[in-house]
């Protein structure tokens, strides 16, 4: 069993979705693969911005339109490439109506309740994960999408939730059971017993992936980003930064504590507890 996670920077347009789908299909030929996806590049920021604008009484339509446009563009490109994704298209339309009415409510209230904020911010991952599973299916792969009621929250925070790894284990194993060799999950949130999404914090999709890997006792957890690996410092800032071949969980946590924003200590913890290796891949 392998867990692969793709971040927003690897999910900018159709080409990058297809590049990721190629990596996924190669892995799934060898072993059952659970795929965890972030939202498309910039979408969570747009959703967060639309909430703030609505709270402040500003015009949130521009943010809504930008999200709509980004989703429409990628769906159109997929259709042009002969990879029609009708279910994702329908999902996108329904979510936009929902988002518009939620934002109108927020504007009236001049505040956004935490559970509504979580519902809105989770929409980016809802879209990208459905799109990836339908793109994989359109390419002939046996991929199944599941919501993250298979990653039940361990606390009641709507903004910085933890996963109950023990409770997730049988649920995830069951979701992996069957002929499909790819299971696609949205990152960033888990669905609680009331059916509501609880967020795992900004950049939380890494933690979703590592929690899933721990629950499944996966062979490895691959985190695909826009860098070659774990560097001694941020390679975008420090030209002389070196890519480390291997680093212990403790060293990685220490580096992340001092600002190596490649993977958080929160995301490393489930892997450290379960002794599962993490591979940062480009
Ligand atoms: P994603 O959102 O795709 O998961 P992130 O943006 O969270 O990816 O993480 C990747 C970014 O982390 C890189 O673009 C890089 O600039 C930054 N980064 C910061 N510190 C480090 C480090 N020590 N090693 C590698 N990348 C780092
Ligand atoms: N989309 C979320 C964020 O931008 C979670 C993630 O990408 O990991 O914070
Ligand atoms: Mg990120």
PDB file of C-alpha atoms and ligand atoms in Angstrom:
ATOM      1  CA  UNK A   1       0.000   0.000   0.000  1.00  0.00           C
ATOM      2  CA  UNK A   2       1.301   3.429  -0.984  1.00  0.00           C
ATOM      3  CA  UNK A   3       0.018   6.915  -0.138  1.00  0.00           C
ATOM      4  CA  UNK A   4       0.752   9.751  -2.572  1.00  0.00           C
ATOM      5  CA  UNK A   5      -0.080  13.387  -1.899  1.00  0.00           C
ATOM      6  CA  UNK A   6      -0.036  16.164  -4.483  1.00  0.00           C
ATOM      7  CA  UNK A   7       0.123  19.796  -3.348  1.00  0.00           C
ATOM      8  CA  UNK A   8      -1.525  22.846  -4.882  1.00  0.00           C
ATOM      9  CA  UNK A   9       1.658  23.857  -6.707  1.00  0.00           C
ATOM     10  CA  UNK A  10       1.508  20.510  -8.577  1.00  0.00           C
ATOM     11  CA  UNK A  11      -2.160  21.105  -9.463  1.00  0.00           C
ATOM     12  CA  UNK A  12      -2.209  24.358 -11.400  1.00  0.00           C
ATOM     13  CA  UNK A  13      -3.741  23.352 -14.756  1.00  0.00           C
ATOM     14  CA  UNK A  14      -4.801  20.336 -16.820  1.00  0.00           C
ATOM     15  CA  UNK A  15      -1.210  19.525 -17.799  1.00  0.00           C
ATOM     16  CA  UNK A  16      -0.133  19.318 -14.184  1.00  0.00           C
ATOM     17  CA  UNK A  17      -3.196  17.203 -13.264  1.00  0.00           C
ATOM     18  CA  UNK A  18      -2.300  14.843 -16.114  1.00  0.00           C
ATOM     19  CA  UNK A  19       1.367  14.734 -15.049  1.00  0.00           C
ATOM     20  CA  UNK A  20       0.183  13.771 -11.553  1.00  0.00           C
ATOM     21  CA  UNK A  21      -2.230  11.190 -12.966  1.00  0.00           C
ATOM     22  CA  UNK A  22       0.653   9.568 -14.837  1.00  0.00           C
ATOM     23  CA  UNK A  23       2.652   9.283 -11.612  1.00  0.00           C
ATOM     24  CA  UNK A  24      -0.403   7.817  -9.869  1.00  0.00           C
ATOM     25  CA  UNK A  25      -1.142   5.264 -12.591  1.00  0.00           C
ATOM     26  CA  UNK A  26       2.490   4.101 -12.660  1.00  0.00           C
ATOM     27  CA  UNK A  27       2.419   3.526  -8.889  1.00  0.00           C
ATOM     28  CA  UNK A  28      -0.991   1.827  -9.008  1.00  0.00           C
ATOM     29  CA  UNK A  29       0.325  -0.767 -11.444  1.00  0.00           C
ATOM     30  CA  UNK A  30       2.571  -2.055  -8.641  1.00  0.00           C
ATOM     31  CA  UNK A  31       0.469  -1.619  -5.504  1.00  0.00           C
ATOM     32  CA  UNK A  32      -2.791  -0.249  -4.172  1.00  0.00           C
ATOM     33  CA  UNK A  33      -2.426   3.524  -4.077  1.00  0.00           C
ATOM     34  CA  UNK A  34      -4.264   6.044  -1.961  1.00  0.00           C
ATOM     35  CA  UNK A  35      -4.056   9.546  -3.415  1.00  0.00           C
ATOM     36  CA  UNK A  36      -4.583  12.673  -1.305  1.00  0.00           C
ATOM     37  CA  UNK A  37      -5.065  15.961  -3.124  1.00  0.00           C
ATOM     38  CA  UNK A  38      -4.790  19.614  -2.179  1.00  0.00           C
ATOM     39  CA  UNK A  39      -6.961  22.247  -3.804  1.00  0.00           C
ATOM     40  CA  UNK A  40      -5.838  23.672  -7.136  1.00  0.00           C
ATOM     41  CA  UNK A  41      -3.194  26.347  -6.857  1.00  0.00           C
ATOM     42  CA  UNK A  42      -4.532  29.536  -5.213  1.00  0.00           C
ATOM     43  CA  UNK A  43      -8.118  28.325  -4.673  1.00  0.00           C
ATOM     44  CA  UNK A  44      -8.018  28.158  -0.848  1.00  0.00           C
ATOM     45  CA  UNK A  45      -6.621  31.703  -0.763  1.00  0.00           C
ATOM     46  CA  UNK A  46      -9.482  32.871  -3.023  1.00  0.00           C
ATOM     47  CA  UNK A  47     -12.070  31.159  -0.801  1.00  0.00           C
ATOM     48  CA  UNK A  48     -10.504  32.683   2.326  1.00  0.00           C
ATOM     49  CA  UNK A  49     -10.409  36.093   0.633  1.00  0.00           C
ATOM     50  CA  UNK A  50     -14.083  35.841  -0.373  1.00  0.00           C
ATOM     51  CA  UNK A  51     -15.058  35.112   3.259  1.00  0.00           C
ATOM     52  CA  UNK A  52     -13.057  38.110   4.571  1.00  0.00           C
ATOM     53  CA  UNK A  53     -14.548  40.383   1.900  1.00  0.00           C
ATOM     54  CA  UNK A  54     -18.080  39.208   2.762  1.00  0.00           C
ATOM     55  CA  UNK A  55     -17.474  39.781   6.512  1.00  0.00           C
ATOM     56  CA  UNK A  56     -16.212  43.304   5.757  1.00  0.00           C
ATOM     57  CA  UNK A  57     -19.290  44.010   3.615  1.00  0.00           C
ATOM     58  CA  UNK A  58     -17.269  44.223   0.399  1.00  0.00           C
ATOM     59  CA  UNK A  59     -18.085  42.786  -3.022  1.00  0.00           C
ATOM     60  CA  UNK A  60     -17.181  39.098  -2.832  1.00  0.00           C
ATOM     61  CA  UNK A  61     -18.402  38.424  -6.405  1.00  0.00           C
ATOM     62  CA  UNK A  62     -14.951  38.933  -7.941  1.00  0.00           C
ATOM     63  CA  UNK A  63     -13.504  36.128  -5.793  1.00  0.00           C
ATOM     64  CA  UNK A  64     -16.443  33.870  -6.636  1.00  0.00           C
ATOM     65  CA  UNK A  65     -15.998  34.574 -10.350  1.00  0.00           C
ATOM     66  CA  UNK A  66     -12.254  33.832 -10.190  1.00  0.00           C
ATOM     67  CA  UNK A  67     -12.927  30.404  -8.618  1.00  0.00           C
ATOM     68  CA  UNK A  68     -15.693  29.709 -11.120  1.00  0.00           C
ATOM     69  CA  UNK A  69     -13.430  30.714 -13.994  1.00  0.00           C
ATOM     70  CA  UNK A  70     -10.508  28.523 -12.833  1.00  0.00           C
ATOM     71  CA  UNK A  71     -12.766  25.462 -12.481  1.00  0.00           C
ATOM     72  CA  UNK A  72     -14.515  26.108 -15.796  1.00  0.00           C
ATOM     73  CA  UNK A  73     -11.182  26.533 -17.596  1.00  0.00           C
ATOM     74  CA  UNK A  74      -9.799  23.202 -16.444  1.00  0.00           C
ATOM     75  CA  UNK A  75     -13.083  21.364 -17.110  1.00  0.00           C
ATOM     76  CA  UNK A  76     -13.211  22.851 -20.641  1.00  0.00           C
ATOM     77  CA  UNK A  77      -9.587  21.867 -21.262  1.00  0.00           C
ATOM     78  CA  UNK A  78     -10.328  18.312 -20.098  1.00  0.00           C
ATOM     79  CA  UNK A  79     -13.333  18.076 -22.400  1.00  0.00           C
ATOM     80  CA  UNK A  80     -11.235  19.368 -25.317  1.00  0.00           C
ATOM     81  CA  UNK A  81      -8.664  16.664 -24.578  1.00  0.00           C
ATOM     82  CA  UNK A  82     -11.411  14.026 -24.771  1.00  0.00           C
ATOM     83  CA  UNK A  83     -11.434  13.547 -20.974  1.00  0.00           C
ATOM     84  CA  UNK A  84     -14.939  14.669 -20.137  1.00  0.00           C
ATOM     85  CA  UNK A  85     -15.624  15.007 -16.368  1.00  0.00           C
ATOM     86  CA  UNK A  86     -19.427  15.475 -16.150  1.00  0.00           C
ATOM     87  CA  UNK A  87     -19.812  14.575 -12.454  1.00  0.00           C
ATOM     88  CA  UNK A  88     -17.145  17.100 -11.443  1.00  0.00           C
ATOM     89  CA  UNK A  89     -18.863  19.711 -13.640  1.00  0.00           C
ATOM     90  CA  UNK A  90     -22.173  19.121 -11.868  1.00  0.00           C
ATOM     91  CA  UNK A  91     -20.450  19.208  -8.457  1.00  0.00           C
ATOM     92  CA  UNK A  92     -18.776  22.513  -9.368  1.00  0.00           C
ATOM     93  CA  UNK A  93     -22.095  24.134 -10.370  1.00  0.00           C
ATOM     94  CA  UNK A  94     -23.880  23.004  -7.185  1.00  0.00           C
ATOM     95  CA  UNK A  95     -20.957  24.168  -5.006  1.00  0.00           C
ATOM     96  CA  UNK A  96     -20.982  27.611  -6.621  1.00  0.00           C
ATOM     97  CA  UNK A  97     -24.644  28.142  -5.825  1.00  0.00           C
ATOM     98  CA  UNK A  98     -23.983  26.962  -2.287  1.00  0.00           C
ATOM     99  CA  UNK A  99     -20.929  29.191  -1.952  1.00  0.00           C
ATOM    100  CA  UNK A 100     -22.819  32.244  -3.238  1.00  0.00           C
ATOM    101  CA  UNK A 101     -25.668  31.744  -0.758  1.00  0.00           C
ATOM    102  CA  UNK A 102     -23.256  31.097   2.142  1.00  0.00           C
ATOM    103  CA  UNK A 103     -21.355  34.313   1.311  1.00  0.00           C
ATOM    104  CA  UNK A 104     -24.591  36.291   1.151  1.00  0.00           C
ATOM    105  CA  UNK A 105     -25.437  34.968   4.625  1.00  0.00           C
ATOM    106  CA  UNK A 106     -21.971  35.870   5.929  1.00  0.00           C
ATOM    107  CA  UNK A 107     -22.324  39.393   4.522  1.00  0.00           C
ATOM    108  CA  UNK A 108     -25.647  39.809   6.348  1.00  0.00           C
ATOM    109  CA  UNK A 109     -24.240  38.429   9.620  1.00  0.00           C
ATOM    110  CA  UNK A 110     -20.942  40.361   9.228  1.00  0.00           C
ATOM    111  CA  UNK A 111     -19.242  37.269  10.614  1.00  0.00           C
ATOM    112  CA  UNK A 112     -18.494  33.712   9.566  1.00  0.00           C
ATOM    113  CA  UNK A 113     -19.153  30.820  11.988  1.00  0.00           C
ATOM    114  CA  UNK A 114     -16.203  28.384  12.195  1.00  0.00           C
ATOM    115  CA  UNK A 115     -18.161  25.431  10.808  1.00  0.00           C
ATOM    116  CA  UNK A 116     -19.302  27.488   7.808  1.00  0.00           C
ATOM    117  CA  UNK A 117     -15.723  28.670   7.251  1.00  0.00           C
ATOM    118  CA  UNK A 118     -14.597  25.012   7.237  1.00  0.00           C
ATOM    119  CA  UNK A 119     -17.362  24.050   4.821  1.00  0.00           C
ATOM    120  CA  UNK A 120     -16.355  26.827   2.419  1.00  0.00           C
ATOM    121  CA  UNK A 121     -12.581  26.294   2.588  1.00  0.00           C
ATOM    122  CA  UNK A 122     -12.989  22.535   2.035  1.00  0.00           C
ATOM    123  CA  UNK A 123     -14.612  23.178  -1.364  1.00  0.00           C
ATOM    124  CA  UNK A 124     -11.251  23.511  -3.135  1.00  0.00           C
ATOM    125  CA  UNK A 125     -10.195  19.971  -2.192  1.00  0.00           C
ATOM    126  CA  UNK A 126     -13.723  18.714  -2.924  1.00  0.00           C
ATOM    127  CA  UNK A 127     -13.322  19.890  -6.516  1.00  0.00           C
ATOM    128  CA  UNK A 128      -9.703  18.875  -7.189  1.00  0.00           C
ATOM    129  CA  UNK A 129     -10.106  15.348  -5.773  1.00  0.00           C
ATOM    130  CA  UNK A 130     -13.284  14.679  -7.772  1.00  0.00           C
ATOM    131  CA  UNK A 131     -11.600  16.028 -10.880  1.00  0.00           C
ATOM    132  CA  UNK A 132      -8.553  13.786 -10.421  1.00  0.00           C
ATOM    133  CA  UNK A 133     -10.639  10.656  -9.871  1.00  0.00           C
ATOM    134  CA  UNK A 134     -12.760  11.388 -12.955  1.00  0.00           C
ATOM    135  CA  UNK A 135      -9.655  12.164 -15.061  1.00  0.00           C
ATOM    136  CA  UNK A 136      -8.149   8.839 -13.979  1.00  0.00           C
ATOM    137  CA  UNK A 137     -11.400   7.047 -14.848  1.00  0.00           C
ATOM    138  CA  UNK A 138     -11.570   8.807 -18.244  1.00  0.00           C
ATOM    139  CA  UNK A 139      -8.077   7.444 -18.921  1.00  0.00           C
ATOM    140  CA  UNK A 140      -9.286   3.929 -18.171  1.00  0.00           C
ATOM    141  CA  UNK A 141      -8.010   3.571 -14.608  1.00  0.00           C
ATOM    142  CA  UNK A 142      -9.922   1.895 -11.843  1.00  0.00           C
ATOM    143  CA  UNK A 143     -10.121   4.866  -9.468  1.00  0.00           C
ATOM    144  CA  UNK A 144     -12.635   5.442  -6.696  1.00  0.00           C
ATOM    145  CA  UNK A 145     -13.341   8.733  -4.902  1.00  0.00           C
ATOM    146  CA  UNK A 146     -14.225   8.776  -1.214  1.00  0.00           C
ATOM    147  CA  UNK A 147     -15.041  11.620   1.112  1.00  0.00           C
ATOM    148  CA  UNK A 148     -13.020  11.896   4.305  1.00  0.00           C
ATOM    149  CA  UNK A 149     -15.525  10.396   6.700  1.00  0.00           C
ATOM    150  CA  UNK A 150     -12.761   7.748   6.451  1.00  0.00           C
ATOM    151  CA  UNK A 151     -10.480  10.217   8.322  1.00  0.00           C
ATOM    152  CA  UNK A 152     -12.634  10.942  11.396  1.00  0.00           C
ATOM    153  CA  UNK A 153     -11.583  13.920  13.545  1.00  0.00           C
ATOM    154  CA  UNK A 154     -10.119  13.208  16.986  1.00  0.00           C
ATOM    155  CA  UNK A 155     -11.126  16.588  18.445  1.00  0.00           C
ATOM    156  CA  UNK A 156     -13.836  19.141  17.789  1.00  0.00           C
ATOM    157  CA  UNK A 157     -11.773  21.922  16.229  1.00  0.00           C
ATOM    158  CA  UNK A 158     -13.117  23.212  12.911  1.00  0.00           C
ATOM    159  CA  UNK A 159      -9.839  24.936  12.044  1.00  0.00           C
ATOM    160  CA  UNK A 160      -7.012  22.760  13.397  1.00  0.00           C
ATOM    161  CA  UNK A 161      -8.460  19.279  13.590  1.00  0.00           C
ATOM    162  CA  UNK A 162      -6.599  16.062  14.377  1.00  0.00           C
ATOM    163  CA  UNK A 163      -7.293  12.663  12.818  1.00  0.00           C
ATOM    164  CA  UNK A 164      -8.311   9.685  14.942  1.00  0.00           C
ATOM    165  CA  UNK A 165      -5.842   7.325  13.243  1.00  0.00           C
ATOM    166  CA  UNK A 166      -7.069   4.245  15.105  1.00  0.00           C
ATOM    167  CA  UNK A 167     -10.702   4.880  14.104  1.00  0.00           C
ATOM    168  CA  UNK A 168      -9.596   5.668  10.539  1.00  0.00           C
ATOM    169  CA  UNK A 169      -7.843   2.303  10.070  1.00  0.00           C
ATOM    170  CA  UNK A 170     -10.873   0.007   9.504  1.00  0.00           C
ATOM    171  CA  UNK A 171     -12.736   2.709   7.544  1.00  0.00           C
ATOM    172  CA  UNK A 172      -9.828   3.278   5.172  1.00  0.00           C
ATOM    173  CA  UNK A 173      -9.130  -0.438   4.767  1.00  0.00           C
ATOM    174  CA  UNK A 174     -12.780  -0.925   3.852  1.00  0.00           C
ATOM    175  CA  UNK A 175     -12.648   1.943   1.333  1.00  0.00           C
ATOM    176  CA  UNK A 176      -9.543   0.355  -0.241  1.00  0.00           C
ATOM    177  CA  UNK A 177     -11.205  -3.057  -0.435  1.00  0.00           C
ATOM    178  CA  UNK A 178     -12.449  -4.016  -3.883  1.00  0.00           C
ATOM    179  CA  UNK A 179     -11.190  -4.206  -7.441  1.00  0.00           C
ATOM    180  CA  UNK A 180     -10.167  -0.540  -7.726  1.00  0.00           C
ATOM    181  CA  UNK A 181      -6.415  -0.001  -7.314  1.00  0.00           C
ATOM    182  CA  UNK A 182      -6.637   3.770  -6.724  1.00  0.00           C
ATOM    183  CA  UNK A 183      -8.543   5.527  -3.938  1.00  0.00           C
ATOM    184  CA  UNK A 184      -8.695   9.330  -4.231  1.00  0.00           C
ATOM    185  CA  UNK A 185      -9.332  11.433  -1.115  1.00  0.00           C
ATOM    186  CA  UNK A 186      -9.616  15.178  -0.623  1.00  0.00           C
ATOM    187  CA  UNK A 187      -6.907  16.495   1.701  1.00  0.00           C
ATOM    188  CA  UNK A 188      -7.201  19.281   4.296  1.00  0.00           C
ATOM    189  CA  UNK A 189     -10.382  18.125   6.084  1.00  0.00           C
ATOM    190  CA  UNK A 190     -12.041  15.186   7.788  1.00  0.00           C
ATOM    191  CA  UNK A 191     -15.805  14.717   7.991  1.00  0.00           C
ATOM    192  CA  UNK A 192     -17.193  14.473  11.528  1.00  0.00           C
ATOM    193  CA  UNK A 193     -20.162  12.442  12.795  1.00  0.00           C
ATOM    194  CA  UNK A 194     -22.540  15.317  11.975  1.00  0.00           C
ATOM    195  CA  UNK A 195     -21.353  15.057   8.363  1.00  0.00           C
ATOM    196  CA  UNK A 196     -19.514  18.399   8.603  1.00  0.00           C
ATOM    197  CA  UNK A 197     -15.954  19.037   7.393  1.00  0.00           C
ATOM    198  CA  UNK A 198     -13.318  19.934  10.024  1.00  0.00           C
ATOM    199  CA  UNK A 199     -10.151  21.538   8.637  1.00  0.00           C
ATOM    200  CA  UNK A 200      -6.683  20.359   9.596  1.00  0.00           C
ATOM    201  CA  UNK A 201      -5.117  23.839   9.335  1.00  0.00           C
ATOM    202  CA  UNK A 202      -3.625  25.661   6.333  1.00  0.00           C
ATOM    203  CA  UNK A 203      -1.360  23.319   4.368  1.00  0.00           C
ATOM    204  CA  UNK A 204      -3.172  20.501   6.177  1.00  0.00           C
ATOM    205  CA  UNK A 205      -3.283  18.115   3.208  1.00  0.00           C
ATOM    206  CA  UNK A 206       0.172  16.792   4.100  1.00  0.00           C
ATOM    207  CA  UNK A 207      -1.246  15.824   7.494  1.00  0.00           C
ATOM    208  CA  UNK A 208      -4.276  14.158   5.819  1.00  0.00           C
ATOM    209  CA  UNK A 209      -1.870  12.061   3.751  1.00  0.00           C
ATOM    210  CA  UNK A 210       0.414  11.095   6.621  1.00  0.00           C
ATOM    211  CA  UNK A 211      -2.594  10.203   8.825  1.00  0.00           C
ATOM    212  CA  UNK A 212      -3.984   7.998   6.047  1.00  0.00           C
ATOM    213  CA  UNK A 213      -0.556   6.367   5.626  1.00  0.00           C
ATOM    214  CA  UNK A 214      -0.371   5.658   9.373  1.00  0.00           C
ATOM    215  CA  UNK A 215      -3.933   4.279   9.484  1.00  0.00           C
ATOM    216  CA  UNK A 216      -3.198   1.957   6.542  1.00  0.00           C
ATOM    217  CA  UNK A 217       0.303   1.065   7.776  1.00  0.00           C
ATOM    218  CA  UNK A 218       1.454   2.021   4.265  1.00  0.00           C
ATOM    219  CA  UNK A 219       4.856   1.055   2.887  1.00  0.00           C
ATOM    220  CA  UNK A 220       5.622   4.714   2.246  1.00  0.00           C
ATOM    221  CA  UNK A 221       4.081   8.174   2.087  1.00  0.00           C
ATOM    222  CA  UNK A 222       5.142  10.160  -0.982  1.00  0.00           C
ATOM    223  CA  UNK A 223       4.599  13.919  -0.805  1.00  0.00           C
ATOM    224  CA  UNK A 224       4.831  15.477  -4.275  1.00  0.00           C
ATOM    225  CA  UNK A 225       5.786  19.167  -4.241  1.00  0.00           C
ATOM    226  CA  UNK A 226       7.573  21.720  -6.403  1.00  0.00           C
ATOM    227  CA  UNK A 227      10.992  21.007  -4.804  1.00  0.00           C
ATOM    228  CA  UNK A 228      13.384  18.059  -5.130  1.00  0.00           C
ATOM    229  CA  UNK A 229      13.229  17.139  -1.445  1.00  0.00           C
ATOM    230  CA  UNK A 230      13.992  18.302   2.070  1.00  0.00           C
ATOM    231  CA  UNK A 231      16.666  21.022   1.844  1.00  0.00           C
ATOM    232  CA  UNK A 232      18.920  22.453   4.549  1.00  0.00           C
ATOM    233  CA  UNK A 233      17.021  25.747   3.973  1.00  0.00           C
ATOM    234  CA  UNK A 234      14.321  27.014   1.624  1.00  0.00           C
ATOM    235  CA  UNK A 235      15.952  26.581  -1.828  1.00  0.00           C
ATOM    236  CA  UNK A 236      13.918  29.528  -3.152  1.00  0.00           C
ATOM    237  CA  UNK A 237      15.510  31.813  -0.605  1.00  0.00           C
ATOM    238  CA  UNK A 238      18.962  30.322   0.064  1.00  0.00           C
ATOM    239  CA  UNK A 239      20.836  29.537  -3.165  1.00  0.00           C
ATOM    240  CA  UNK A 240      23.399  27.355  -1.372  1.00  0.00           C
ATOM    241  CA  UNK A 241      20.736  25.130   0.271  1.00  0.00           C
ATOM    242  CA  UNK A 242      21.506  21.411  -0.081  1.00  0.00           C
ATOM    243  CA  UNK A 243      18.938  18.670  -0.712  1.00  0.00           C
ATOM    244  CA  UNK A 244      19.264  16.102   2.095  1.00  0.00           C
ATOM    245  CA  UNK A 245      19.364  12.426   1.046  1.00  0.00           C
ATOM    246  CA  UNK A 246      17.824  11.346   4.283  1.00  0.00           C
ATOM    247  CA  UNK A 247      16.785  13.012   7.511  1.00  0.00           C
ATOM    248  CA  UNK A 248      15.405  11.528  10.740  1.00  0.00           C
ATOM    249  CA  UNK A 249      11.889  12.434  11.876  1.00  0.00           C
ATOM    250  CA  UNK A 250      13.391  14.355  14.818  1.00  0.00           C
ATOM    251  CA  UNK A 251      15.797  16.316  12.611  1.00  0.00           C
ATOM    252  CA  UNK A 252      13.017  17.074  10.120  1.00  0.00           C
ATOM    253  CA  UNK A 253      10.789  18.327  12.941  1.00  0.00           C
ATOM    254  CA  UNK A 254      13.598  20.483  14.285  1.00  0.00           C
ATOM    255  CA  UNK A 255      14.252  21.963  10.830  1.00  0.00           C
ATOM    256  CA  UNK A 256      10.541  22.615  10.327  1.00  0.00           C
ATOM    257  CA  UNK A 257      10.374  24.264  13.763  1.00  0.00           C
ATOM    258  CA  UNK A 258      13.126  26.656  12.620  1.00  0.00           C
ATOM    259  CA  UNK A 259      11.270  27.562   9.419  1.00  0.00           C
ATOM    260  CA  UNK A 260      11.737  24.738   6.866  1.00  0.00           C
ATOM    261  CA  UNK A 261       8.178  25.076   5.595  1.00  0.00           C
ATOM    262  CA  UNK A 262       8.376  21.979   3.413  1.00  0.00           C
ATOM    263  CA  UNK A 263       6.546  19.702   5.854  1.00  0.00           C
ATOM    264  CA  UNK A 264       5.152  20.471   9.301  1.00  0.00           C
ATOM    265  CA  UNK A 265       5.853  18.665  12.560  1.00  0.00           C
ATOM    266  CA  UNK A 266       2.110  17.957  12.724  1.00  0.00           C
ATOM    267  CA  UNK A 267       2.315  16.108   9.398  1.00  0.00           C
ATOM    268  CA  UNK A 268       5.431  14.176  10.434  1.00  0.00           C
ATOM    269  CA  UNK A 269       3.972  12.924  13.732  1.00  0.00           C
ATOM    270  CA  UNK A 270       1.674  10.135  12.393  1.00  0.00           C
ATOM    271  CA  UNK A 271       4.559   8.787  10.285  1.00  0.00           C
ATOM    272  CA  UNK A 272       6.989   8.902  13.188  1.00  0.00           C
ATOM    273  CA  UNK A 273       4.493   7.097  15.462  1.00  0.00           C
ATOM    274  CA  UNK A 274       3.959   4.368  12.848  1.00  0.00           C
ATOM    275  CA  UNK A 275       7.590   4.220  11.597  1.00  0.00           C
ATOM    276  CA  UNK A 276       6.571   4.923   7.989  1.00  0.00           C
ATOM    277  CA  UNK A 277       9.070   6.630   5.671  1.00  0.00           C
ATOM    278  CA  UNK A 278       8.192   9.920   3.986  1.00  0.00           C
ATOM    279  CA  UNK A 279       9.558  10.725   0.533  1.00  0.00           C
ATOM    280  CA  UNK A 280       9.432  14.327  -0.680  1.00  0.00           C
ATOM    281  CA  UNK A 281       9.318  14.107  -4.495  1.00  0.00           C
ATOM    282  CA  UNK A 282       9.335  16.704  -7.277  1.00  0.00           C
TER     283      UNK A 282
HETATM  284  P1  LIG B   1       2.546  22.218  -1.460  1.00  0.00           P
HETATM  285  O1  LIG B   1       1.592  23.301  -1.126  1.00  0.00           O
HETATM  286  O2  LIG B   1       2.635  21.866  -2.911  1.00  0.00           O
HETATM  287  O3  LIG B   1       2.385  21.021  -0.596  1.00  0.00           O
HETATM  288  P2  LIG B   1       4.436  23.844  -0.051  1.00  0.00           P
HETATM  289  O4  LIG B   1       4.394  25.186  -0.701  1.00  0.00           O
HETATM  290  O5  LIG B   1       3.703  23.657   1.227  1.00  0.00           O
HETATM  291  O6  LIG B   1       3.998  22.765  -1.144  1.00  0.00           O
HETATM  292  O7  LIG B   1       5.940  23.387   0.208  1.00  0.00           O
HETATM  293  C1  LIG B   1       6.906  23.479  -0.799  1.00  0.00           C
HETATM  294  C2  LIG B   1       7.693  24.761  -0.627  1.00  0.00           C
HETATM  295  O8  LIG B   1       8.370  24.730   0.602  1.00  0.00           O
HETATM  296  C3  LIG B   1       8.791  24.940  -1.665  1.00  0.00           C
HETATM  297  O9  LIG B   1       8.327  25.630  -2.772  1.00  0.00           O
HETATM  298  C4  LIG B   1       9.885  25.704  -0.902  1.00  0.00           C
HETATM  299  O10 LIG B   1       9.964  27.047  -1.313  1.00  0.00           O
HETATM  300  C5  LIG B   1       9.433  25.680   0.552  1.00  0.00           C
HETATM  301  N1  LIG B   1      10.464  25.281   1.514  1.00  0.00           N
HETATM  302  C6  LIG B   1      10.704  25.928   2.683  1.00  0.00           C
HETATM  303  N2  LIG B   1      11.699  25.356   3.358  1.00  0.00           N
HETATM  304  C7  LIG B   1      12.101  24.294   2.620  1.00  0.00           C
HETATM  305  C8  LIG B   1      13.093  23.277   2.813  1.00  0.00           C
HETATM  306  N3  LIG B   1      13.871  23.244   3.900  1.00  0.00           N
HETATM  307  N4  LIG B   1      13.216  22.303   1.865  1.00  0.00           N
HETATM  308  C9  LIG B   1      12.427  22.318   0.767  1.00  0.00           C
HETATM  309  N5  LIG B   1      11.484  23.257   0.537  1.00  0.00           N
HETATM  310  C10 LIG B   1      11.300  24.233   1.434  1.00  0.00           C
HETATM  311  N1  LIG B   2      -5.618  23.850   0.297  1.00  0.00           N
HETATM  312  C1  LIG B   2      -5.213  23.978   1.672  1.00  0.00           C
HETATM  313  C2  LIG B   2      -4.326  25.202   1.843  1.00  0.00           C
HETATM  314  O1  LIG B   2      -4.047  25.877   0.869  1.00  0.00           O
HETATM  315  C3  LIG B   2      -4.560  22.731   2.212  1.00  0.00           C
HETATM  316  C4  LIG B   2      -3.298  22.309   1.497  1.00  0.00           C
HETATM  317  O2  LIG B   2      -3.073  22.720   0.368  1.00  0.00           O
HETATM  318  O3  LIG B   2      -2.538  21.527   2.066  1.00  0.00           O
HETATM  319  O4  LIG B   2      -3.960  25.496   2.939  1.00  0.00           O
HETATM  320 MG1  LIG B   3       0.612  23.925   0.497  1.00  0.00          MG
END
